[in-house]
Amino acid sequence: MSRLGRYIFGAVFGYVLITLVVLTGIFIFFDMIGELRDVGKDGYMLKDALIYVLLTLPSRLYQLLPVAVLIGSIFALSGMADTSQITVMRTAGVSIIRLCAWLLVCGASYAVLTYLLGEYLAPMSSEAAKRYQIEAKQSVLLGKFQSGVWVKDEKQIINVSVMNPDMTLEKVRIYQLGDGAKLAYILDANKAKYQNNGSWQLTDVQRTDFSEPKVQVTPIKEQVWQSSVNPDMLAVLMVKPQEMSVDALNTYIRHLENNKQSTQRYKLAFWGKLFYPLACLSMMLIALPFALAQRRAGNVGVKIFLGILLGVSFNFGSQLVTYVGELYNLPAVLAAGFPTLVLLSMAVFFLWRQERS
């Protein structure tokens, strides 16, 4: 990259960083206000709320980074246009294509950062945050291992192997501790379904009692299981499609296809993971026509407001298209990539019109 390209990169980087810090601070502030409603209930303290909000920070960064790229780029490029720097560059022979190439290199770095955040750091921190919140509020211990999800609830230790999308459980094992932390009995259930009254309906149960002088095994067709554990608590430690890696999603999609099961939800998550980082490139490109038009319009505030509005619309549009794609079984690649492709098309159109005029 030339010295001029590095100069643009540095200017854009500084404004994007400032914008990201400001946006993240605003969202953390409102997240903290939301958590204050639960402070003082069930042993949930102020420090617990603060730790939870801080643990969600990587997820916030992942959500806000493309928007911060757009707003920060508009700030930086509008400042250059206001001081006639872009005009001097154009007079010196720097074409629109060359400016776009420099911005694409800059946007690619943010795309890589967004991908790494969404692929590794954000899922782990989000899971840790939810686990910490539940443990602080419910006084239960949660853990996730290769053998499934483990939950300690007072004198019960629960192991869940499979949790289905409809919140039913499969292959559930419940260890009931008696006096002196001795094992009283074990319940092995093939399936478990949550009831509205706060209990679970276990089916195909095998009860193993450890009573003197021998161990007794009793098959039970159905049994009600009373526990403070609910589907929301268990879902925290189950891998959601949006939190799976691209490779894991691809492998699981093939598994579902081999078993003739629906793959729409996971395909949308797969393509969404691929397209979302590319939004940084579109955001960077669409900021350029905002800056070039600013000299004529003479109102940076309006351009920045429109940029913020566009970034917010992109976030809401991405979520809306994903829900519609899942609801109406639309082609996953089109549903997931539609917002990014629309944004990219708008950037190309505005740049073409700007250059033509």
GROMACS .gro file of C-alpha atoms in nm:
model
  357
    1MET     CA    1   0.000   0.000   0.000
    2SER     CA    2   0.130   0.348  -0.088
    3ARG     CA    3   0.193   0.624   0.166
    4LEU     CA    4  -0.135   0.791   0.071
    5GLY     CA    5  -0.319   0.466   0.118
    6ARG     CA    6  -0.165   0.420   0.462
    7TYR     CA    7  -0.269   0.774   0.551
    8ILE     CA    8  -0.633   0.699   0.463
    9PHE     CA    9  -0.612   0.369   0.649
   10GLY     CA   10  -0.484   0.542   0.963
   11ALA     CA   11  -0.748   0.815   0.952
   12VAL     CA   12  -1.032   0.567   0.904
   13PHE     CA   13  -0.896   0.334   1.172
   14GLY     CA   14  -0.889   0.612   1.431
   15TYR     CA   15  -1.248   0.723   1.371
   16VAL     CA   16  -1.378   0.365   1.357
   17LEU     CA   17  -1.210   0.289   1.689
   18ILE     CA   18  -1.359   0.598   1.853
   19THR     CA   19  -1.705   0.519   1.711
   20LEU     CA   20  -1.684   0.158   1.829
   21VAL     CA   21  -1.587   0.265   2.181
   22VAL     CA   22  -1.872   0.517   2.199
   23LEU     CA   23  -2.136   0.277   2.063
   24THR     CA   24  -2.018  -0.005   2.288
   25GLY     CA   25  -2.023   0.225   2.590
   26ILE     CA   26  -2.381   0.330   2.514
   27PHE     CA   27  -2.502  -0.029   2.478
   28ILE     CA   28  -2.317  -0.141   2.791
   29PHE     CA   29  -2.479   0.145   2.982
   30PHE     CA   30  -2.828   0.037   2.875
   31ASP     CA   31  -2.745  -0.330   2.937
   32MET     CA   32  -2.639  -0.239   3.288
   33ILE     CA   33  -2.962  -0.047   3.346
   34GLY     CA   34  -3.154  -0.353   3.232
   35GLU     CA   35  -2.967  -0.575   3.478
   36LEU     CA   36  -3.029  -0.338   3.770
   37ARG     CA   37  -3.392  -0.451   3.776
   38ASP     CA   38  -3.280  -0.794   3.901
   39VAL     CA   39  -3.019  -0.671   4.149
   40GLY     CA   40  -3.117  -0.769   4.502
   41LYS     CA   41  -3.334  -1.060   4.392
   42ASP     CA   42  -3.236  -1.421   4.467
   43GLY     CA   43  -2.887  -1.319   4.577
   44TYR     CA   44  -2.809  -1.136   4.251
   45MET     CA   45  -2.574  -0.855   4.349
   46LEU     CA   46  -2.446  -0.543   4.173
   47LYS     CA   47  -2.108  -0.702   4.109
   48ASP     CA   48  -2.281  -1.000   3.944
   49ALA     CA   49  -2.465  -0.767   3.707
   50LEU     CA   50  -2.142  -0.586   3.623
   51ILE     CA   51  -1.955  -0.911   3.555
   52TYR     CA   52  -2.238  -1.036   3.336
   53VAL     CA   53  -2.243  -0.717   3.127
   54LEU     CA   54  -1.864  -0.723   3.085
   55LEU     CA   55  -1.876  -1.087   2.973
   56THR     CA   56  -2.120  -0.991   2.696
   57LEU     CA   57  -1.875  -0.728   2.565
   58PRO     CA   58  -1.730  -0.944   2.281
   59SER     CA   59  -2.080  -1.018   2.153
   60ARG     CA   60  -2.159  -0.646   2.150
   61LEU     CA   61  -1.839  -0.574   1.961
   62TYR     CA   62  -1.933  -0.838   1.704
   63GLN     CA   63  -2.279  -0.686   1.655
   64LEU     CA   64  -2.160  -0.325   1.640
   65LEU     CA   65  -1.839  -0.353   1.438
   66PRO     CA   66  -1.994  -0.321   1.087
   67VAL     CA   67  -2.202  -0.022   1.201
   68ALA     CA   68  -1.896   0.137   1.361
   69VAL     CA   69  -1.706   0.086   1.034
   70LEU     CA   70  -1.977   0.274   0.844
   71ILE     CA   71  -2.010   0.565   1.087
   72GLY     CA   72  -1.635   0.596   1.148
   73SER     CA   73  -1.561   0.588   0.775
   74ILE     CA   74  -1.819   0.860   0.708
   75PHE     CA   75  -1.660   1.076   0.980
   76ALA     CA   76  -1.308   1.024   0.844
   77LEU     CA   77  -1.386   1.065   0.474
   78SER     CA   78  -1.620   1.360   0.534
   79GLY     CA   79  -1.343   1.533   0.726
   80MET     CA   80  -1.106   1.477   0.435
   81ALA     CA   81  -1.365   1.611   0.193
   82ASP     CA   82  -1.433   1.914   0.413
   83THR     CA   83  -1.061   2.005   0.416
   84SER     CA   84  -1.037   1.940   0.039
   85GLN     CA   85  -0.797   1.648   0.087
   86ILE     CA   86  -1.003   1.420  -0.135
   87THR     CA   87  -1.027   1.697  -0.396
   88VAL     CA   88  -0.647   1.728  -0.399
   89MET     CA   89  -0.615   1.348  -0.431
   90ARG     CA   90  -0.853   1.345  -0.727
   91THR     CA   91  -0.668   1.638  -0.890
   92ALA     CA   92  -0.339   1.452  -0.843
   93GLY     CA   93  -0.477   1.162  -1.047
   94VAL     CA   94  -0.619   0.932  -0.777
   95SER     CA   95  -0.923   0.766  -0.932
   96ILE     CA   96  -1.240   0.649  -0.762
   97ILE     CA   97  -1.134   0.291  -0.828
   98ARG     CA   98  -0.806   0.347  -0.648
   99LEU     CA   99  -0.980   0.507  -0.352
  100CYS     CA  100  -1.218   0.210  -0.340
  101ALA     CA  101  -0.922  -0.031  -0.350
  102TRP     CA  102  -0.764   0.137  -0.046
  103LEU     CA  103  -1.094   0.131   0.139
  104LEU     CA  104  -1.147  -0.235   0.052
  105VAL     CA  105  -0.810  -0.323   0.202
  106CYS     CA  106  -0.909  -0.133   0.515
  107GLY     CA  107  -1.252  -0.300   0.519
  108ALA     CA  108  -1.095  -0.643   0.475
  109SER     CA  109  -0.904  -0.602   0.801
  110TYR     CA  110  -1.229  -0.529   0.983
  111ALA     CA  111  -1.397  -0.821   0.807
  112VAL     CA  112  -1.128  -1.056   0.939
  113LEU     CA  113  -1.166  -0.911   1.289
  114THR     CA  114  -1.544  -0.952   1.272
  115TYR     CA  115  -1.507  -1.313   1.159
  116LEU     CA  116  -1.266  -1.397   1.442
  117LEU     CA  117  -1.493  -1.233   1.700
  118GLY     CA  118  -1.801  -1.418   1.576
  119GLU     CA  119  -1.624  -1.749   1.529
  120TYR     CA  120  -1.432  -1.779   1.854
  121LEU     CA  121  -1.447  -1.506   2.121
  122ALA     CA  122  -1.813  -1.396   2.114
  123PRO     CA  123  -1.969  -1.746   2.149
  124MET     CA  124  -1.744  -1.840   2.440
  125SER     CA  125  -1.797  -1.515   2.628
  126SER     CA  126  -2.173  -1.516   2.565
  127GLU     CA  127  -2.203  -1.869   2.702
  128ALA     CA  128  -1.991  -1.778   3.003
  129ALA     CA  129  -2.207  -1.469   3.066
  130LYS     CA  130  -2.535  -1.661   3.060
  131ARG     CA  131  -2.391  -1.937   3.274
  132TYR     CA  132  -2.266  -1.687   3.531
  133GLN     CA  133  -2.601  -1.508   3.541
  134ILE     CA  134  -2.798  -1.829   3.593
  135GLU     CA  135  -2.561  -1.953   3.862
  136ALA     CA  136  -2.582  -1.618   4.041
  137LYS     CA  137  -2.964  -1.604   4.027
  138GLN     CA  138  -3.059  -1.969   4.068
  139SER     CA  139  -2.774  -2.096   4.288
  140VAL     CA  140  -2.709  -2.391   4.057
  141LEU     CA  141  -2.386  -2.508   3.900
  142LEU     CA  142  -2.371  -2.561   3.524
  143GLY     CA  143  -2.106  -2.735   3.320
  144LYS     CA  144  -2.062  -2.862   2.966
  145PHE     CA  145  -1.842  -3.157   2.874
  146GLN     CA  146  -1.815  -3.423   2.605
  147SER     CA  147  -2.063  -3.634   2.802
  148GLY     CA  148  -2.326  -3.361   2.774
  149VAL     CA  149  -2.455  -3.088   3.002
  150TRP     CA  150  -2.417  -3.128   3.378
  151VAL     CA  151  -2.625  -2.936   3.632
  152LYS     CA  152  -2.605  -2.942   4.012
  153ASP     CA  153  -2.930  -2.840   4.179
  154GLU     CA  154  -2.917  -2.875   4.559
  155LYS     CA  155  -2.905  -3.254   4.617
  156GLN     CA  156  -2.952  -3.347   4.252
  157ILE     CA  157  -2.688  -3.385   3.981
  158ILE     CA  158  -2.835  -3.396   3.630
  159ASN     CA  159  -2.671  -3.506   3.307
  160VAL     CA  160  -2.842  -3.426   2.974
  161SER     CA  161  -2.704  -3.579   2.655
  162VAL     CA  162  -2.934  -3.419   2.396
  163MET     CA  163  -3.158  -3.112   2.395
  164ASN     CA  164  -3.385  -3.083   2.091
  165PRO     CA  165  -3.504  -2.755   1.934
  166ASP     CA  166  -3.850  -2.811   2.086
  167MET     CA  167  -3.684  -2.809   2.432
  168THR     CA  168  -3.738  -3.180   2.495
  169LEU     CA  169  -3.449  -3.373   2.648
  170GLU     CA  170  -3.311  -3.714   2.556
  171LYS     CA  171  -3.100  -3.956   2.761
  172VAL     CA  172  -3.135  -3.783   3.096
  173ARG     CA  173  -2.963  -3.919   3.406
  174ILE     CA  174  -3.051  -3.781   3.752
  175TYR     CA  175  -2.836  -3.859   4.057
  176GLN     CA  176  -3.024  -3.804   4.384
  177LEU     CA  177  -2.806  -3.757   4.690
  178GLY     CA  178  -2.929  -3.850   5.035
  179ASP     CA  179  -2.805  -3.781   5.386
  180GLY     CA  180  -2.432  -3.749   5.420
  181ALA     CA  181  -2.398  -3.689   5.042
  182LYS     CA  182  -2.457  -4.060   4.981
  183LEU     CA  183  -2.612  -4.167   4.652
  184ALA     CA  184  -2.978  -4.253   4.716
  185TYR     CA  185  -3.097  -4.343   4.365
  186ILE     CA  186  -3.044  -4.281   3.993
  187LEU     CA  187  -3.313  -4.205   3.735
  188ASP     CA  188  -3.236  -4.287   3.371
  189ALA     CA  189  -3.498  -4.145   3.136
  190ASN     CA  190  -3.510  -4.184   2.761
  191LYS     CA  191  -3.700  -3.855   2.719
  192ALA     CA  192  -3.807  -3.559   2.931
  193LYS     CA  193  -4.063  -3.290   2.847
  194TYR     CA  194  -4.107  -2.969   3.045
  195GLN     CA  195  -4.454  -2.901   3.188
  196ASN     CA  196  -4.606  -2.558   3.245
  197ASN     CA  197  -4.633  -2.622   3.620
  198GLY     CA  198  -4.254  -2.626   3.656
  199SER     CA  199  -4.204  -3.004   3.649
  200TRP     CA  200  -4.068  -3.249   3.391
  201GLN     CA  201  -4.249  -3.551   3.250
  202LEU     CA  202  -4.003  -3.838   3.222
  203THR     CA  203  -4.077  -4.134   2.991
  204ASP     CA  204  -3.915  -4.478   2.967
  205VAL     CA  205  -3.754  -4.443   3.307
  206GLN     CA  206  -3.528  -4.685   3.490
  207ARG     CA  207  -3.486  -4.620   3.863
  208THR     CA  208  -3.188  -4.766   4.046
  209ASP     CA  209  -3.218  -4.757   4.428
  210PHE     CA  210  -2.908  -4.797   4.640
  211SER     CA  211  -3.068  -4.927   4.956
  212GLU     CA  212  -2.934  -5.181   5.202
  213PRO     CA  213  -2.865  -5.463   5.156
  214LYS     CA  214  -2.889  -5.468   4.775
  215VAL     CA  215  -2.934  -5.252   4.467
  216GLN     CA  216  -3.283  -5.257   4.318
  217VAL     CA  217  -3.365  -5.166   3.956
  218THR     CA  218  -3.725  -5.072   3.870
  219PRO     CA  219  -3.856  -4.986   3.520
  220ILE     CA  220  -4.115  -4.705   3.514
  221LYS     CA  221  -4.313  -4.600   3.208
  222GLU     CA  222  -4.368  -4.236   3.317
  223GLN     CA  223  -4.266  -4.027   3.615
  224VAL     CA  224  -4.294  -3.663   3.718
  225TRP     CA  225  -3.962  -3.499   3.810
  226GLN     CA  226  -3.969  -3.187   4.026
  227SER     CA  227  -3.670  -2.955   3.978
  228SER     CA  228  -3.583  -2.586   3.958
  229VAL     CA  229  -3.402  -2.664   3.633
  230ASN     CA  230  -3.589  -2.534   3.327
  231PRO     CA  231  -3.526  -2.535   2.948
  232ASP     CA  232  -3.392  -2.180   2.948
  233MET     CA  233  -3.121  -2.276   3.194
  234LEU     CA  234  -3.017  -2.579   2.993
  235ALA     CA  235  -3.032  -2.394   2.661
  236VAL     CA  236  -2.754  -2.166   2.783
  237LEU     CA  237  -2.502  -2.449   2.753
  238MET     CA  238  -2.641  -2.597   2.433
  239VAL     CA  239  -2.472  -2.483   2.113
  240LYS     CA  240  -2.700  -2.256   1.910
  241PRO     CA  241  -2.662  -2.244   1.530
  242GLN     CA  242  -2.542  -1.882   1.537
  243GLU     CA  243  -2.270  -1.979   1.786
  244MET     CA  244  -2.135  -2.278   1.597
  245SER     CA  245  -1.823  -2.251   1.385
  246VAL     CA  246  -1.851  -2.260   1.007
  247ASP     CA  247  -1.687  -2.603   0.995
  248ALA     CA  248  -1.915  -2.741   1.266
  249LEU     CA  249  -2.222  -2.604   1.087
  250ASN     CA  250  -2.114  -2.759   0.758
  251THR     CA  251  -2.058  -3.098   0.923
  252TYR     CA  252  -2.391  -3.087   1.107
  253ILE     CA  253  -2.579  -2.985   0.791
  254ARG     CA  254  -2.443  -3.293   0.613
  255HIS     CA  255  -2.545  -3.506   0.910
  256LEU     CA  256  -2.902  -3.370   0.900
  257GLU     CA  257  -2.920  -3.421   0.522
  258ASN     CA  258  -2.808  -3.783   0.557
  259ASN     CA  259  -3.082  -3.837   0.814
  260LYS     CA  260  -3.341  -3.653   0.600
  261GLN     CA  261  -3.400  -3.381   0.858
  262SER     CA  262  -3.463  -3.009   0.812
  263THR     CA  263  -3.144  -2.807   0.760
  264GLN     CA  264  -3.289  -2.459   0.692
  265ARG     CA  265  -3.205  -2.311   1.031
  266TYR     CA  266  -2.845  -2.429   1.017
  267LYS     CA  267  -2.795  -2.328   0.655
  268LEU     CA  268  -2.911  -1.975   0.737
  269ALA     CA  269  -2.664  -1.964   1.024
  270PHE     CA  270  -2.387  -2.101   0.800
  271TRP     CA  271  -2.431  -1.841   0.527
  272GLY     CA  272  -2.495  -1.569   0.781
  273LYS     CA  273  -2.155  -1.644   0.936
  274LEU     CA  274  -1.993  -1.602   0.596
  275PHE     CA  275  -2.178  -1.290   0.481
  276TYR     CA  276  -2.177  -1.088   0.803
  277PRO     CA  277  -1.801  -1.005   0.797
  278LEU     CA  278  -1.836  -0.902   0.431
  279ALA     CA  279  -2.073  -0.629   0.549
  280CYS     CA  280  -1.763  -0.439   0.663
  281LEU     CA  281  -1.654  -0.414   0.298
  282SER     CA  282  -1.994  -0.285   0.192
  283MET     CA  283  -2.002  -0.038   0.481
  284MET     CA  284  -1.660   0.096   0.387
  285LEU     CA  285  -1.752   0.140   0.022
  286ILE     CA  286  -2.086   0.309   0.084
  287ALA     CA  287  -1.915   0.565   0.312
  288LEU     CA  288  -1.722   0.705   0.013
  289PRO     CA  289  -2.020   0.848  -0.183
  290PHE     CA  290  -2.142   1.005   0.143
  291ALA     CA  291  -1.810   1.189   0.169
  292LEU     CA  292  -1.796   1.287  -0.198
  293ALA     CA  293  -2.151   1.424  -0.188
  294GLN     CA  294  -2.081   1.615   0.132
  295ARG     CA  295  -1.898   1.899  -0.044
  296ARG     CA  296  -2.205   1.980  -0.248
  297ALA     CA  297  -2.457   1.929   0.029
  298GLY     CA  298  -2.256   2.130   0.282
  299ASN     CA  299  -2.409   1.946   0.578
  300VAL     CA  300  -2.198   1.674   0.737
  301GLY     CA  301  -2.452   1.618   1.014
  302VAL     CA  302  -2.720   1.507   0.772
  303LYS     CA  303  -2.484   1.262   0.603
  304ILE     CA  304  -2.372   1.117   0.934
  305PHE     CA  305  -2.734   1.084   1.049
  306LEU     CA  306  -2.822   0.901   0.727
  307GLY     CA  307  -2.520   0.678   0.776
  308ILE     CA  308  -2.630   0.588   1.128
  309LEU     CA  309  -2.981   0.523   1.003
  310LEU     CA  310  -2.845   0.299   0.728
  311GLY     CA  311  -2.632   0.101   0.974
  312VAL     CA  312  -2.922   0.046   1.213
  313SER     CA  313  -3.147  -0.052   0.921
  314PHE     CA  314  -2.887  -0.305   0.810
  315ASN     CA  315  -2.882  -0.471   1.153
  316PHE     CA  316  -3.261  -0.493   1.178
  317GLY     CA  317  -3.290  -0.598   0.814
  318SER     CA  318  -3.042  -0.882   0.862
  319GLN     CA  319  -3.240  -1.023   1.153
  320LEU     CA  320  -3.572  -0.979   0.974
  321VAL     CA  321  -3.456  -1.151   0.654
  322THR     CA  322  -3.318  -1.443   0.859
  323TYR     CA  323  -3.653  -1.494   1.035
  324VAL     CA  324  -3.845  -1.465   0.707
  325GLY     CA  325  -3.605  -1.706   0.538
  326GLU     CA  326  -3.659  -1.964   0.809
  327LEU     CA  327  -4.035  -1.910   0.815
  328TYR     CA  328  -4.090  -1.940   0.440
  329ASN     CA  329  -3.800  -2.178   0.370
  330LEU     CA  330  -3.625  -1.938   0.130
  331PRO     CA  331  -3.288  -2.028  -0.029
  332ALA     CA  332  -3.043  -1.986   0.259
  333VAL     CA  333  -2.764  -1.823   0.059
  334LEU     CA  334  -3.001  -1.555  -0.074
  335ALA     CA  335  -3.176  -1.491   0.257
  336ALA     CA  336  -2.850  -1.460   0.452
  337GLY     CA  337  -2.668  -1.256   0.189
  338PHE     CA  338  -2.954  -1.029   0.079
  339PRO     CA  339  -2.885  -0.735   0.319
  340THR     CA  340  -2.511  -0.734   0.239
  341LEU     CA  341  -2.572  -0.761  -0.137
  342VAL     CA  342  -2.826  -0.477  -0.126
  343LEU     CA  343  -2.580  -0.258   0.064
  344LEU     CA  344  -2.302  -0.340  -0.182
  345SER     CA  345  -2.528  -0.265  -0.479
  346MET     CA  346  -2.622   0.070  -0.327
  347ALA     CA  347  -2.254   0.158  -0.280
  348VAL     CA  348  -2.170   0.070  -0.642
  349PHE     CA  349  -2.469   0.264  -0.772
  350PHE     CA  350  -2.390   0.580  -0.571
  351LEU     CA  351  -2.024   0.568  -0.669
  352TRP     CA  352  -2.117   0.524  -1.036
  353ARG     CA  353  -2.360   0.817  -1.019
  354GLN     CA  354  -2.107   1.032  -0.836
  355GLU     CA  355  -1.835   0.960  -1.091
  356ARG     CA  356  -2.072   1.019  -1.382
  357SER     CA  357  -2.184   1.357  -1.250
   0.00000   0.00000   0.00000
